[in-house]
PDB file of C-alpha atoms in Angstrom:
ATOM      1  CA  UNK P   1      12.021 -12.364 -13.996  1.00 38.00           C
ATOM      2  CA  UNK P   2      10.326 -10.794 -11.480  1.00 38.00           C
ATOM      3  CA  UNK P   3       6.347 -11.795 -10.593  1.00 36.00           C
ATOM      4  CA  UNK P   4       5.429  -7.816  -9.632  1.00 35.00           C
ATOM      5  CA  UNK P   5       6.322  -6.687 -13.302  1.00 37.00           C
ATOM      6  CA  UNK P   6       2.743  -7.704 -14.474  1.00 37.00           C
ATOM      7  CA  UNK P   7       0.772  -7.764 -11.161  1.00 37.00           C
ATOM      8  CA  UNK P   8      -1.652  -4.799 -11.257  1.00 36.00           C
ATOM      9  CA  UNK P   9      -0.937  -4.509 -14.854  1.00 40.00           C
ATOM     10  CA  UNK P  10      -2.402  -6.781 -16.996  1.00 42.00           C
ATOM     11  CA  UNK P  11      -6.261  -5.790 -15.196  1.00 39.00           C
ATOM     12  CA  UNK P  12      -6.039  -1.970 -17.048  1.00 41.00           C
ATOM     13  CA  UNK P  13      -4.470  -3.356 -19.952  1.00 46.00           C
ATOM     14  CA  UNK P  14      -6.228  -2.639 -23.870  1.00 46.00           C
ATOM     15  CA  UNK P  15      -4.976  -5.768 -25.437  1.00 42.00           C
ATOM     16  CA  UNK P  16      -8.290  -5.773 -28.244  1.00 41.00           C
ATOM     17  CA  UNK P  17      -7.002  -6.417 -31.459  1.00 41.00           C
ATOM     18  CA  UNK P  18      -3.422  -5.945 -30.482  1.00 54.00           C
ATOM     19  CA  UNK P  19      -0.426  -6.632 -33.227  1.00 62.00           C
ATOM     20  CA  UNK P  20       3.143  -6.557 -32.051  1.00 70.00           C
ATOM     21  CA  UNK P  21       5.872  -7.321 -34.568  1.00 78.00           C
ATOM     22  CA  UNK P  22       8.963  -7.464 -31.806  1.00 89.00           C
ATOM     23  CA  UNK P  23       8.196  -8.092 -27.972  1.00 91.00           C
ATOM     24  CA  UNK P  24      11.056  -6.011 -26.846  1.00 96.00           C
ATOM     25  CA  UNK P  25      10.484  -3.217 -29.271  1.00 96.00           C
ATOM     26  CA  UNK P  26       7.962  -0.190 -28.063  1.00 97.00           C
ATOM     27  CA  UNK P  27       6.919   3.008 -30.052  1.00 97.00           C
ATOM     28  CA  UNK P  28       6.326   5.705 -27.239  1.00 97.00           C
ATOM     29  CA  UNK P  29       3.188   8.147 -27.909  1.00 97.00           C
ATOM     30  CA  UNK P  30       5.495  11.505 -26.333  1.00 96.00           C
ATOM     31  CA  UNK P  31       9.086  10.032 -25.799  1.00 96.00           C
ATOM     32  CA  UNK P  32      11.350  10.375 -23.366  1.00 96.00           C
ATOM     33  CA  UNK P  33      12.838  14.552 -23.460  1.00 95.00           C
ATOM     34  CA  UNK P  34      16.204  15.447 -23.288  1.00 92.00           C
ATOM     35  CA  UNK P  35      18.129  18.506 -23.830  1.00 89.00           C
ATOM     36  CA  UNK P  36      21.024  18.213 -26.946  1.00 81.00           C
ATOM     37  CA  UNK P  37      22.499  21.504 -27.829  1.00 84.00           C
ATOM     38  CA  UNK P  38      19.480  23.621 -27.047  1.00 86.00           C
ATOM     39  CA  UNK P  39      17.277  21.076 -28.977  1.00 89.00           C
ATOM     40  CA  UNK P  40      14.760  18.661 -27.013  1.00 91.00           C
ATOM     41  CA  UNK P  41      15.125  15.358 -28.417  1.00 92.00           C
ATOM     42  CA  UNK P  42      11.972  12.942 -27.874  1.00 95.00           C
ATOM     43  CA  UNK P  43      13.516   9.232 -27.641  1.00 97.00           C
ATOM     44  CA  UNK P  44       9.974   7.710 -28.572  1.00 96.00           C
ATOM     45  CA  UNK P  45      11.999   3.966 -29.370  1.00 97.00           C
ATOM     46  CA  UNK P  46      12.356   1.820 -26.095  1.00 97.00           C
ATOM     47  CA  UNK P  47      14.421  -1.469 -26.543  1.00 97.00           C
ATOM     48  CA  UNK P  48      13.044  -3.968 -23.649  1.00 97.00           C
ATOM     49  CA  UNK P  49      14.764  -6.570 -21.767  1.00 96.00           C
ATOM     50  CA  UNK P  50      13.858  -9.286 -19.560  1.00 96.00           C
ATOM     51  CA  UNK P  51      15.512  -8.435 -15.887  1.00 95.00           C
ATOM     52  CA  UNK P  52      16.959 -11.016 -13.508  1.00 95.00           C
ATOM     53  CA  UNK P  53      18.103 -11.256  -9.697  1.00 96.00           C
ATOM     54  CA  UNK P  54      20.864  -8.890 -10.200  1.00 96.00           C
ATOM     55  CA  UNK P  55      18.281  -6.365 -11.472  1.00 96.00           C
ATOM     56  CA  UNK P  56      16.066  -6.470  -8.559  1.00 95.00           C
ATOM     57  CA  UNK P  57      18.991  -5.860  -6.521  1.00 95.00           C
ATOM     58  CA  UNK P  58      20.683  -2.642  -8.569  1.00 95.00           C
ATOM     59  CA  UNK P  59      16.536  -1.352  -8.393  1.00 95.00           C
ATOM     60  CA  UNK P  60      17.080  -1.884  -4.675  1.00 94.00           C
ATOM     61  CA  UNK P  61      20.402   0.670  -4.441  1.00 94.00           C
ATOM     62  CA  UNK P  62      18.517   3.094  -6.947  1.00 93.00           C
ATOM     63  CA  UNK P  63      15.163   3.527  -4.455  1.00 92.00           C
ATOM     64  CA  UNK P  64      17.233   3.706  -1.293  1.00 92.00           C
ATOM     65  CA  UNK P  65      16.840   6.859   1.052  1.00 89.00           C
ATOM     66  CA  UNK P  66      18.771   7.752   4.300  1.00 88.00           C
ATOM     67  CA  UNK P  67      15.950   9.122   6.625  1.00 86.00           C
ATOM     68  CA  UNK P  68      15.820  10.140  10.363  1.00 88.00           C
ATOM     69  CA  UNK P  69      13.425   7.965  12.096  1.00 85.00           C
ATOM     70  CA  UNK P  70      13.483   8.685  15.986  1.00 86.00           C
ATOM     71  CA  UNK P  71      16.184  10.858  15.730  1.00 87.00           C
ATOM     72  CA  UNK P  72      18.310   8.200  14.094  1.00 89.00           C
ATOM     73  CA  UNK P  73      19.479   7.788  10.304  1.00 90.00           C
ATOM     74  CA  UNK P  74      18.550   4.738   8.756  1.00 88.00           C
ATOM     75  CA  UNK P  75      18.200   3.652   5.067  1.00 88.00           C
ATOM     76  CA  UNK P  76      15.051   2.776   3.755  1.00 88.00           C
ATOM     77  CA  UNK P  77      14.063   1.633   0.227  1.00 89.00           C
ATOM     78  CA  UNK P  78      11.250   3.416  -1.353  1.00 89.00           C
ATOM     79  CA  UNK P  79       8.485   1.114  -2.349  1.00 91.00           C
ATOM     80  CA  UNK P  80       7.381   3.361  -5.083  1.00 90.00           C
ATOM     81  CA  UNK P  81      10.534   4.100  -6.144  1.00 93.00           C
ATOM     82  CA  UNK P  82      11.520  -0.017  -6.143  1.00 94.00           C
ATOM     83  CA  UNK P  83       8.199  -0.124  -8.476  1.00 94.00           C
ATOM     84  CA  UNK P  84       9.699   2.487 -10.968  1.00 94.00           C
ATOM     85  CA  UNK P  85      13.446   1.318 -10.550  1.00 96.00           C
ATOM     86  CA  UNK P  86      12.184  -2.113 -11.753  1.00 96.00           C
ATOM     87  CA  UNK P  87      10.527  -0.939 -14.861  1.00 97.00           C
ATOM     88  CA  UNK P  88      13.789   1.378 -15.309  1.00 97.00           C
ATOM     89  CA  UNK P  89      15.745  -2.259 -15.375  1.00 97.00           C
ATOM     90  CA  UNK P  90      13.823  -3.067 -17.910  1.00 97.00           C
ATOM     91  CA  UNK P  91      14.646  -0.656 -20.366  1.00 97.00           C
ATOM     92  CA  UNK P  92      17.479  -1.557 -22.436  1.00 97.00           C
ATOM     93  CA  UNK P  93      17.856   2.100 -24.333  1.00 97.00           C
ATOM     94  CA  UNK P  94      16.070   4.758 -25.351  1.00 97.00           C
ATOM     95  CA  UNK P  95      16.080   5.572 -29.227  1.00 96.00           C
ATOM     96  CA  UNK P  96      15.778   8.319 -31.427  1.00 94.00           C
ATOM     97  CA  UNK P  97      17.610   9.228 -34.762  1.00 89.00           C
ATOM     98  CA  UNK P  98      20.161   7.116 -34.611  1.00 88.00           C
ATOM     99  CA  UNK P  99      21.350   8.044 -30.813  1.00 92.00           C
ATOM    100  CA  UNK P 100      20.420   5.896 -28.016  1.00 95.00           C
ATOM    101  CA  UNK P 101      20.491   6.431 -24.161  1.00 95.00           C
ATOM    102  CA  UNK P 102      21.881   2.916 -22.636  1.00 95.00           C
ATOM    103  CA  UNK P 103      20.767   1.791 -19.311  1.00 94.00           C
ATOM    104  CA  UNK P 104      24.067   2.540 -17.995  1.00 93.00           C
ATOM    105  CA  UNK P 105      23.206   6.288 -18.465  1.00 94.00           C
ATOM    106  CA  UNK P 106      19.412   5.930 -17.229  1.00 94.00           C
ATOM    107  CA  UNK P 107      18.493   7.226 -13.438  1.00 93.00           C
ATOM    108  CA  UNK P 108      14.919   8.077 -11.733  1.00 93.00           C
ATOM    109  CA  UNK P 109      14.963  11.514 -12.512  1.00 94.00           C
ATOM    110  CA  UNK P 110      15.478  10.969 -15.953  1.00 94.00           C
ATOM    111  CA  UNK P 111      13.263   8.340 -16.543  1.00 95.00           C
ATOM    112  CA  UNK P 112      10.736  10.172 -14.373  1.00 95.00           C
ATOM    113  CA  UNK P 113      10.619  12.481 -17.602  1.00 96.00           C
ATOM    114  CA  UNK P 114       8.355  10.182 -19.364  1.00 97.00           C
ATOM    115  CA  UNK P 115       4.736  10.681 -19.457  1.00 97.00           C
ATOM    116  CA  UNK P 116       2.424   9.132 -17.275  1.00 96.00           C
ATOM    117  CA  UNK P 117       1.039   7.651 -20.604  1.00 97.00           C
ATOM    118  CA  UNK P 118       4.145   6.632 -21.964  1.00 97.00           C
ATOM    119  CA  UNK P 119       4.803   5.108 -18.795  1.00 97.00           C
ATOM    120  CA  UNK P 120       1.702   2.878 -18.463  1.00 96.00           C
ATOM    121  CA  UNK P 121       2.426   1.916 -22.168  1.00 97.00           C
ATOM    122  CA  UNK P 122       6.032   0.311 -21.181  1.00 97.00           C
ATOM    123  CA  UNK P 123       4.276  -1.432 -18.140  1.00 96.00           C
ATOM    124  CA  UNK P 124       1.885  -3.375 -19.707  1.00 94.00           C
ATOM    125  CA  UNK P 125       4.475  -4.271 -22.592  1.00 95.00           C
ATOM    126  CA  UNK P 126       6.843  -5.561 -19.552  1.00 95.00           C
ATOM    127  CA  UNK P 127       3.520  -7.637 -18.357  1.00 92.00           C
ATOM    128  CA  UNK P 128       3.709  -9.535 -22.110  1.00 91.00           C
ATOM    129  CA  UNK P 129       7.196 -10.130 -21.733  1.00 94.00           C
ATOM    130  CA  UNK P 130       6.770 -11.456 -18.459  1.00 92.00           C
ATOM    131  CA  UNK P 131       4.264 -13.573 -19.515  1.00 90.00           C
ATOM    132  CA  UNK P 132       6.058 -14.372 -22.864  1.00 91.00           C
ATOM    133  CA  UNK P 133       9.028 -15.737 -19.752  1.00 92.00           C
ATOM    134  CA  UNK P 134       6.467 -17.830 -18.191  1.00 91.00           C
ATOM    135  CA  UNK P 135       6.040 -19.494 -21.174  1.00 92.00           C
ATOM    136  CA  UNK P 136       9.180 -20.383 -22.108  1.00 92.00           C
ATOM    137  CA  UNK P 137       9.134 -22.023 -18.452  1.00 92.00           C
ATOM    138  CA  UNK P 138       5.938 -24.025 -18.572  1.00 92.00           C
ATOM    139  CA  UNK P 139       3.996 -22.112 -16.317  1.00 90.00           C
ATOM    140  CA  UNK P 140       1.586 -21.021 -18.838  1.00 89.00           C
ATOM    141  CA  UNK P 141       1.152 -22.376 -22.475  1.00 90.00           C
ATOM    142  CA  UNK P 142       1.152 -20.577 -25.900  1.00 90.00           C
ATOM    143  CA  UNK P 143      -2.472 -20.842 -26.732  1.00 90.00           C
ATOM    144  CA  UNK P 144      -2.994 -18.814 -23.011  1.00 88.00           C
ATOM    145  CA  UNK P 145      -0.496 -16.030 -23.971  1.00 87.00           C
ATOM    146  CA  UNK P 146      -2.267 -15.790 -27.390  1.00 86.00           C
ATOM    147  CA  UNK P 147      -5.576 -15.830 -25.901  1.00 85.00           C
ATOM    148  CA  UNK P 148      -4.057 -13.157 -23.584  1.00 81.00           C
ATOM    149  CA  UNK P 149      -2.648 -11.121 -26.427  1.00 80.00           C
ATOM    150  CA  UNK P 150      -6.191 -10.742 -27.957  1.00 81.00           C
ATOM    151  CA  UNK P 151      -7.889 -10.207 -24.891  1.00 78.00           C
ATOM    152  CA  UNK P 152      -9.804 -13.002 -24.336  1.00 79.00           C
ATOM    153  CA  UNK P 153      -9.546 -14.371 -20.235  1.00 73.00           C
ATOM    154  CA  UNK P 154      -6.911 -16.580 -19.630  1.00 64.00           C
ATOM    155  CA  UNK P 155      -7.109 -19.001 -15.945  1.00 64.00           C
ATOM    156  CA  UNK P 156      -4.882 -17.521 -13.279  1.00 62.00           C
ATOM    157  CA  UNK P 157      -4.067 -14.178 -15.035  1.00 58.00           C
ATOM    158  CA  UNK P 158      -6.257 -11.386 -12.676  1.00 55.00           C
ATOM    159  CA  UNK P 159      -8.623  -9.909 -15.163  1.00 52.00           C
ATOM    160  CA  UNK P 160      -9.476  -6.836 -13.295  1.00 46.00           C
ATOM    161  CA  UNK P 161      -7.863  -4.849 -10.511  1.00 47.00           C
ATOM    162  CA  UNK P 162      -7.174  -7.022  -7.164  1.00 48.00           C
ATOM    163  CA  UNK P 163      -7.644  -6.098  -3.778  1.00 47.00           C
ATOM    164  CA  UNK P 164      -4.342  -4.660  -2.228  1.00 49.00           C
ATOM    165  CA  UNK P 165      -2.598  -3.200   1.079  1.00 49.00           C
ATOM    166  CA  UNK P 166      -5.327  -3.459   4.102  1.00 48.00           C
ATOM    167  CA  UNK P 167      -8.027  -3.797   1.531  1.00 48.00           C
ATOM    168  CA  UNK P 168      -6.851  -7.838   0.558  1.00 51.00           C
ATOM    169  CA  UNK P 169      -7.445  -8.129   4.485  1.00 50.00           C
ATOM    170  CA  UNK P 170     -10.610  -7.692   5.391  1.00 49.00           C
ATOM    171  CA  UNK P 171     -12.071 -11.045   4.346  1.00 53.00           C
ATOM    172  CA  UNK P 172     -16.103 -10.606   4.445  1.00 53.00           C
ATOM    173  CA  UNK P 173     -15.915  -7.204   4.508  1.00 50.00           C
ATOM    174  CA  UNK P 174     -14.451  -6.712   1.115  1.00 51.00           C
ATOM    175  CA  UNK P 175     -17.601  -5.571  -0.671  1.00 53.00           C
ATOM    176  CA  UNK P 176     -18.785  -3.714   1.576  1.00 52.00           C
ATOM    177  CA  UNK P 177     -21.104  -0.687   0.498  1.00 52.00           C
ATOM    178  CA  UNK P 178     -19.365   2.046   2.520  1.00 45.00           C
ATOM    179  CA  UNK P 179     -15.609   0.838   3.028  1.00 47.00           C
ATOM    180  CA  UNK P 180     -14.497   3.787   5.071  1.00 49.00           C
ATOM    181  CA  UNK P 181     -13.288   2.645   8.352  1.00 49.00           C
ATOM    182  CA  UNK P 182     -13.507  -1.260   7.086  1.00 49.00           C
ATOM    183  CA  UNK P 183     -11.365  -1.028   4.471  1.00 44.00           C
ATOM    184  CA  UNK P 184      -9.057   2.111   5.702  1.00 46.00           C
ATOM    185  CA  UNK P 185      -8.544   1.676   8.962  1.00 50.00           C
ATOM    186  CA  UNK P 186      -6.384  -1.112  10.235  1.00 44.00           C
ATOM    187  CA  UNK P 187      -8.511  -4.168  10.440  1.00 45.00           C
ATOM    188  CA  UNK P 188      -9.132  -6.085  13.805  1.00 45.00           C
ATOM    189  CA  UNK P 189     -11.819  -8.730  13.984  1.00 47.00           C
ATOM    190  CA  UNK P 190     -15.499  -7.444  14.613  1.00 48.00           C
ATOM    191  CA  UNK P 191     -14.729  -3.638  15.516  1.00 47.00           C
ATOM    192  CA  UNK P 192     -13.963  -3.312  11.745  1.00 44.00           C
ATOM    193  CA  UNK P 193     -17.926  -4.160  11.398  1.00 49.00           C
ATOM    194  CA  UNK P 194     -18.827  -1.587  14.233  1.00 51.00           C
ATOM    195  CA  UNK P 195     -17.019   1.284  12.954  1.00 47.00           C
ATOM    196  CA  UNK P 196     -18.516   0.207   9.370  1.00 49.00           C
ATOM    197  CA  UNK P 197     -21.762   0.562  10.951  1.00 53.00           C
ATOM    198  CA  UNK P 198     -21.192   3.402  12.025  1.00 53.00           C
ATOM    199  CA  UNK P 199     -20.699   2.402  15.952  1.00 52.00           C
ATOM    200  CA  UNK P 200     -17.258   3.210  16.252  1.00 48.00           C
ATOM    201  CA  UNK P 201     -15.303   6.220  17.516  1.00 46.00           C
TER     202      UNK P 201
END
């Protein structure tokens, strides 16, 4: 299971009041669109899975690119597309009158047909099952994954979205008023705070 499935997730995520008969069973709002014999088919069923190491290292193939750097090729793995590869993983099939789309046949452009929506709707079902995993392990226990399910806080589960890239770097300066160059810019000691000020360049 990997930790980034729920990180950044379970901040945005409406769990008021929230009923789930299966885990690993998701009703999409607009489905996933394919083309059948001049028809388009919405798959709006998603069977889930849990992923493991082997997972994490097929996502890695799928967001490789070959790009020139300095005149050389070199390949390069696409954080973004590592983010959306991962989720892909986690998709068992895609369902819709009987017919199903297996993982086997699932690729970024394909699944990049889903709505942003639909999208956000399979993360934060991926952040239960993660956390559904970490019980199962001990890390967390059932009365904090039902607390989580119904919204309530739960210790060590980030509540609300968490300072990240140079942001989670620049210690005191995090709240500061006007983050422009403090927050943007790379950080270095006290000529963050000038160029905050307004005394820098």
């Amino acid at each position: 299971m990997t930790p980034w499935a729920w990180t950044g997730t379970v901040g945005a995520m409406d769990t008021q009041s929230k009923h789930i008969d299966d885990l690993y069973t998701l009703t999409l709002v607009d489905g996933l669109p394919t083309e059948s014999q001049g028809k388009t088919l919405k798959y709006r069923v998603v069977k889930l899975r849990e992923t493991t190491v082997a997972d994490e290292r097929a996502a890695a193939r799928m967001a490789e690119r070959v790009l020139v750097v300095g005149g050389s090729p070199r390949l390069l793995v696409s954080e973004s597309d590592f983010r959306y590869a991962m989720t892909l993983r986690h998709c068992e099939q895609f369902v819709c009158d009987g017919q199903a789309i297996s993982q086997a046949l699932l690729d970024l452009d394909l699944f990049g047909k889903l709505s942003a929506h639909d999208l956000q709707l399979i993360e934060e079902r991926i952040a239960l099952i993660t956390l559904a995993a970490q019980v199962r392990y001990g890390a967390i226990t059932q009365a904090e994954f039902d607390d989580f399910v119904a919204g309530r806080p739960v210790p060590g589960v980030p509540q609300s979205p968490q300072p990240g890239g140079q942001a989670a770097s620049v210690g005191k300066y995090a709240d500061d008023a006007q983050p422009g160059p403090a927050l943007l810019a790379d950080y270095s000691g006290e000529s963050a705070q000038g160029a905050a000020a307004g005394h820098g360049a």
